[in-house]
Short mmCIF file of C-alpha atoms in Angstrom, two decimals:
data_model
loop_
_atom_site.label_atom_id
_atom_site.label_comp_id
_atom_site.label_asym_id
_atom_site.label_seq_id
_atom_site.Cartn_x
_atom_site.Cartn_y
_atom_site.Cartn_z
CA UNK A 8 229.25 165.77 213.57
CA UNK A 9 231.51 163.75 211.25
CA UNK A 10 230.93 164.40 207.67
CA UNK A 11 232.60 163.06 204.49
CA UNK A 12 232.65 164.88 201.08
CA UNK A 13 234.04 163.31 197.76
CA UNK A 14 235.49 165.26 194.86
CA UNK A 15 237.01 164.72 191.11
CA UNK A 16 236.16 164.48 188.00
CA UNK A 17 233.07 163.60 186.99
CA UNK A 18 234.10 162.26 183.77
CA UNK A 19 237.00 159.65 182.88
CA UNK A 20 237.79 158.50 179.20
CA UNK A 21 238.03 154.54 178.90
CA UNK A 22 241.54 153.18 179.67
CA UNK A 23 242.24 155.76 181.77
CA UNK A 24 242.13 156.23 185.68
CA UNK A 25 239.79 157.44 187.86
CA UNK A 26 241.07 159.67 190.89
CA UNK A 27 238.70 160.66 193.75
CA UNK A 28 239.80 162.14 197.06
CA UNK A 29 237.42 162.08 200.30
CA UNK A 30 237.49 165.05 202.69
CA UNK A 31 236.72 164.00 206.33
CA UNK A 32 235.45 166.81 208.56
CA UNK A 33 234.00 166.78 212.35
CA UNK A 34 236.63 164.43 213.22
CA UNK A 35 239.89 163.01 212.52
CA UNK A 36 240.96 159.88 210.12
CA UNK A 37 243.73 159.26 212.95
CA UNK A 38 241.17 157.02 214.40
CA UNK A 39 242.34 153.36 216.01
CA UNK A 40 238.38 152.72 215.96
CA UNK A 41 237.76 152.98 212.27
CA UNK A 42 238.81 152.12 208.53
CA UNK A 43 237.68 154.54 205.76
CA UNK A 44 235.96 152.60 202.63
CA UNK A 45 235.14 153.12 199.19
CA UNK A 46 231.82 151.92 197.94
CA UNK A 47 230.00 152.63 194.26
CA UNK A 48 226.45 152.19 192.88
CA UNK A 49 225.92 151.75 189.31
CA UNK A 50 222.74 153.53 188.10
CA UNK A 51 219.86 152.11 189.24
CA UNK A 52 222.15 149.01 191.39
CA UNK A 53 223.25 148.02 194.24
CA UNK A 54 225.83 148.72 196.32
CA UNK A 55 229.32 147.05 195.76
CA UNK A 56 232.39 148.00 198.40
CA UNK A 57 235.40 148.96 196.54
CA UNK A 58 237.99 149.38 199.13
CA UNK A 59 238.96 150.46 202.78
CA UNK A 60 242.03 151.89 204.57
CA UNK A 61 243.21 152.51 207.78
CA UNK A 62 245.23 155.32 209.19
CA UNK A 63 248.67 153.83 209.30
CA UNK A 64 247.98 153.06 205.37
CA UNK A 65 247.12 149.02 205.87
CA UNK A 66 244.21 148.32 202.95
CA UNK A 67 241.62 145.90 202.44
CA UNK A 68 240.76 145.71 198.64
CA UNK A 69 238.03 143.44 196.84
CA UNK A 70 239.53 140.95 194.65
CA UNK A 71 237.35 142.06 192.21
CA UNK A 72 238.94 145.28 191.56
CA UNK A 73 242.74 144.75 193.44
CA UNK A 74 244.59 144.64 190.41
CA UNK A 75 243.98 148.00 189.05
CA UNK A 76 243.10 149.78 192.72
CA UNK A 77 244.85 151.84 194.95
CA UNK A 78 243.84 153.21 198.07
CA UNK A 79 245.54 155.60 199.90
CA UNK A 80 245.23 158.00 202.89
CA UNK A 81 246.60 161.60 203.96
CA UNK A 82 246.60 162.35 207.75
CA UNK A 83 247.80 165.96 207.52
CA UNK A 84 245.18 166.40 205.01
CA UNK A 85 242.15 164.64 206.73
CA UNK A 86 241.74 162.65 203.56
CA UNK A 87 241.77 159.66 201.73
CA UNK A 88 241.96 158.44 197.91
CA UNK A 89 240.89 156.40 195.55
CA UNK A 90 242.42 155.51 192.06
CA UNK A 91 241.06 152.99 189.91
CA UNK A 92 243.18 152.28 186.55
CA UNK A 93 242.05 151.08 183.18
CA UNK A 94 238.28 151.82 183.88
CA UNK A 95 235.79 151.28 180.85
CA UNK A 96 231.98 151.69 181.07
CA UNK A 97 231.15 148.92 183.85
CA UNK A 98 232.98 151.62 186.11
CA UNK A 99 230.14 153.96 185.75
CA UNK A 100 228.82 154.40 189.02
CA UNK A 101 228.19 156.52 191.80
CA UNK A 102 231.30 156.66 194.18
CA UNK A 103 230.53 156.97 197.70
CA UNK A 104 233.25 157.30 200.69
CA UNK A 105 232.19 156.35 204.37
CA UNK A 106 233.65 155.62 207.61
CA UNK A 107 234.25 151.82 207.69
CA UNK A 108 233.75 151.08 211.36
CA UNK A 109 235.54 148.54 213.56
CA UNK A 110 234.28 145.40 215.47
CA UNK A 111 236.37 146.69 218.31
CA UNK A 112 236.96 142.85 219.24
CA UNK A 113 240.46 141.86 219.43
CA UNK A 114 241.58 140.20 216.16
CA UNK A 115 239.10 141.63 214.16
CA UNK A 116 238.88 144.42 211.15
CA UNK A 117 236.23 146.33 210.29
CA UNK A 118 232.61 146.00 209.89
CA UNK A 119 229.51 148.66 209.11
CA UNK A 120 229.65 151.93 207.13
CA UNK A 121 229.00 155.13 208.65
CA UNK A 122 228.25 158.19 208.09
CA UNK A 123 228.81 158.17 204.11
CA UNK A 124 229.41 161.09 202.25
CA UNK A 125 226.54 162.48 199.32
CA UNK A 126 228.49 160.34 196.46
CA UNK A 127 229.57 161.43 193.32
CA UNK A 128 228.74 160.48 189.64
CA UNK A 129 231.97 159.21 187.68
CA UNK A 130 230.78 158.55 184.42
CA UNK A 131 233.30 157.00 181.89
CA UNK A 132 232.91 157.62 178.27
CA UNK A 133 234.92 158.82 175.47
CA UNK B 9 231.95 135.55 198.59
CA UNK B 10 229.40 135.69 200.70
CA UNK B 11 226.36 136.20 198.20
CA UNK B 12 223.29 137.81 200.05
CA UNK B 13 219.81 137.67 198.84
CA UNK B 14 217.18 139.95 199.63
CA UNK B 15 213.76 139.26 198.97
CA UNK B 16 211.09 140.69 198.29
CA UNK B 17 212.78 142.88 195.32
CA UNK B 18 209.49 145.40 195.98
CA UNK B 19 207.09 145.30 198.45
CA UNK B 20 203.96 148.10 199.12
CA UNK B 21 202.51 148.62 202.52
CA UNK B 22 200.01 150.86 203.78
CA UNK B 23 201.10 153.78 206.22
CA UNK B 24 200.80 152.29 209.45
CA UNK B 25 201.16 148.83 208.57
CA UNK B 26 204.19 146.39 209.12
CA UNK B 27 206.75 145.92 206.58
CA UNK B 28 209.23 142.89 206.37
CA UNK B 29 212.34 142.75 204.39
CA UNK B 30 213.80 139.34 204.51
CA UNK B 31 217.87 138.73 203.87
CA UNK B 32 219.60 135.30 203.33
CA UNK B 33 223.14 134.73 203.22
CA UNK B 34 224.84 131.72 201.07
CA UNK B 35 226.86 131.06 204.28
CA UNK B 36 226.48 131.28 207.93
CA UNK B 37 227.71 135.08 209.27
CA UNK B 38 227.30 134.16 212.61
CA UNK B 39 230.96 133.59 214.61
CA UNK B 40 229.96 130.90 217.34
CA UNK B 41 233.67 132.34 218.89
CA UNK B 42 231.91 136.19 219.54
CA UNK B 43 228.09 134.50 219.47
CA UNK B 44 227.08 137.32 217.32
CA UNK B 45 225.94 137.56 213.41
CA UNK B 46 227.81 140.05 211.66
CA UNK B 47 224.94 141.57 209.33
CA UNK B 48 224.04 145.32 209.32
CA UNK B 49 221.08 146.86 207.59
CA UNK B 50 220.58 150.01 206.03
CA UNK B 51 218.49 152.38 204.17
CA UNK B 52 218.76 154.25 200.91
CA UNK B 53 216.05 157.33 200.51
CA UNK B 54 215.65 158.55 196.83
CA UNK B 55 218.96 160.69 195.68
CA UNK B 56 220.81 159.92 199.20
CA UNK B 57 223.42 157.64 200.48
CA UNK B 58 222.82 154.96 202.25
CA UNK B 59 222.00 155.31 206.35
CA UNK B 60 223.36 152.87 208.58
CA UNK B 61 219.65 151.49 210.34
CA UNK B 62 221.41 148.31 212.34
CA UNK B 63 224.19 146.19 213.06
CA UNK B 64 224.94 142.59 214.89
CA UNK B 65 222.11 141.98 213.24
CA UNK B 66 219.82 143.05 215.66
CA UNK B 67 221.42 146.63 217.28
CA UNK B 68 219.89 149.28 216.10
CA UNK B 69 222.22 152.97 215.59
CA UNK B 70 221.99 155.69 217.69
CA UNK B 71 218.90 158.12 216.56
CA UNK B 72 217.51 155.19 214.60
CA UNK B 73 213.87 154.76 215.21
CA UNK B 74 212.28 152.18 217.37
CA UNK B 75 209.79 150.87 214.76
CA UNK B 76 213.19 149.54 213.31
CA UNK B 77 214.06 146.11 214.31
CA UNK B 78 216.52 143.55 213.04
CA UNK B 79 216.35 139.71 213.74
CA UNK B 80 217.61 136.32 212.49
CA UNK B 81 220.52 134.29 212.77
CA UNK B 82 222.86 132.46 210.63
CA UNK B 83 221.85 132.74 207.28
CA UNK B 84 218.52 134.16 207.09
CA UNK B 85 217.65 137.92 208.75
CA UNK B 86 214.57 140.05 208.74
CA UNK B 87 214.25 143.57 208.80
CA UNK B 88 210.75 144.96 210.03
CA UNK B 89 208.96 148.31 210.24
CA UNK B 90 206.43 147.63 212.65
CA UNK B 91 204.29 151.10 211.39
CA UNK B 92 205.45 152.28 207.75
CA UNK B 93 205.73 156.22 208.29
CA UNK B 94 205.75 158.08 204.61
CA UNK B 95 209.39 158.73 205.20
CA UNK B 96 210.74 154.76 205.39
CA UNK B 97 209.73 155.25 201.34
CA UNK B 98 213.25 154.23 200.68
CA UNK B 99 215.29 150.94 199.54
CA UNK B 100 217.03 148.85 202.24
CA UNK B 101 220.01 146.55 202.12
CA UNK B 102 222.03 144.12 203.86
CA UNK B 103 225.57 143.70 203.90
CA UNK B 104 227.65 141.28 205.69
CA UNK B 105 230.92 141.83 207.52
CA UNK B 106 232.16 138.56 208.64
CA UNK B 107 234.18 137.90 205.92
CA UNK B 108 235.73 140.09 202.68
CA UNK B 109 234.97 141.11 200.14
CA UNK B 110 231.92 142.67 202.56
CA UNK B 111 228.91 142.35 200.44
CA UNK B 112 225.60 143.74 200.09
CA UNK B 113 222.30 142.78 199.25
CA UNK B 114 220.57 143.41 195.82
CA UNK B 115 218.22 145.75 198.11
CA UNK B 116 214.27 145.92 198.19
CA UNK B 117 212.35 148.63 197.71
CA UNK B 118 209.77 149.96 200.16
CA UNK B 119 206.55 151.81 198.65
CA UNK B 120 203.61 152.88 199.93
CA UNK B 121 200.62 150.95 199.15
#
């Protein structure tokens, strides 16, 4: 069963960056079939997707956040990573990491999330 | 973007009764080249991630259960429980994936009545 755990600090200082790694287990990120995406949930919000990556290291990246985001993936390690510069308090949220699924039609990218991992609380405060 | 727009924001139903989550995107997500809406729901129990419930709009995942049902095309979807069990307390969103940035719903949230 494929699981997903994210990890890292749970507590960033404003102008700084925010580094989170997700650990895929149960199966490996060398996948053809899937992307692996970032998604966070302010307290008490909804969801907003931060970012996906495939294997080979192509990324998608909202617009939204592109300019201070990087993505990035480790095959030997089963994992993939998140950094998000500059961050003030509007990057409070809960981080989640899932498997971003493909269409599996020719031309196309990828569509649904899952499983997703627990999530973890990044709160950013001096 | 694709803004979606859930509505109700809340809705209580009794155990055993039918719930209906409604979802409206400010665009088509249907692809008339696959003839399929690209819309997934899913649900969010208190202090859990989110569970992927359906996608193409109307397939529902593996070990979901059948008193989950998706339908709708183009720009407006419904989700419906056809028999509320306690354990659908939860909130549910939409999120489309015909286009990025993939977006989600604000999400409603289901409560017993």
């Amino acid at each position: 069963q494929l699981q997903l755990q994210e990890s890292g600090p749970g507590l960033v200082k404003p102008s700084e960056t925010l580094s989170l790694t997700c650990t895929v287990s149960g199966g490996s990120i060398s996948s053809s079939s899937y992307y692996w995406g970032w998604i966070r949930q302010p307290p008490g919000k909804g969801l907003e997707w931060i970012g996906s990556i495939f294997y080979s290291g192509s990324t998608d990246y909202s617009p939204s956040l592109k300019s201070r985001l990087t993505v990035s993936v480790d095959t030997s390690r089963n994992q993939f990573s998140l950094r998000l510069s500059s961050v003030t308090a509007a990057d409070t949220a809960v981080y989640f990491c899932a498997r971003h699924v493909m269409t599996m039609i020719r031309g196309e990218g990828p569509a649904w999330f899952g499983p997703w991992g627990q999530g973890t609380l990044v709160t950013v405060s001096s | 973007d694709i803004v979606m727009t859930q509505s109700p924001d809340s809705l209580a139903v009794s155990l055993g009764e039918r719930a209906t989550i409604n979802c409206k995107s400010s665009q088509s997500v249907f692809s008339s080249s696959t003839n399929k809406n690209y819309l997934a729901w899913y649900q969010q129990r208190p202090g859990q991630p989110p569970n992927l419930l359906i996608y193409w709009a109307s397939t529902r995942e593996s070990g979901v259960p059948d008193r989950f049902s998706g339908s709708g095309s183009g720009t407006d979807f419904t989700l419906t429980i056809s028999s509320l069990q306690a354990e659908d307390v939860a909130v549910y969103y939409c999120q489309q994936y015909l286009s990025t940035p993939f977006t989600f719903g604000q999400g409603t949230k289901l409560e017993i009545k």
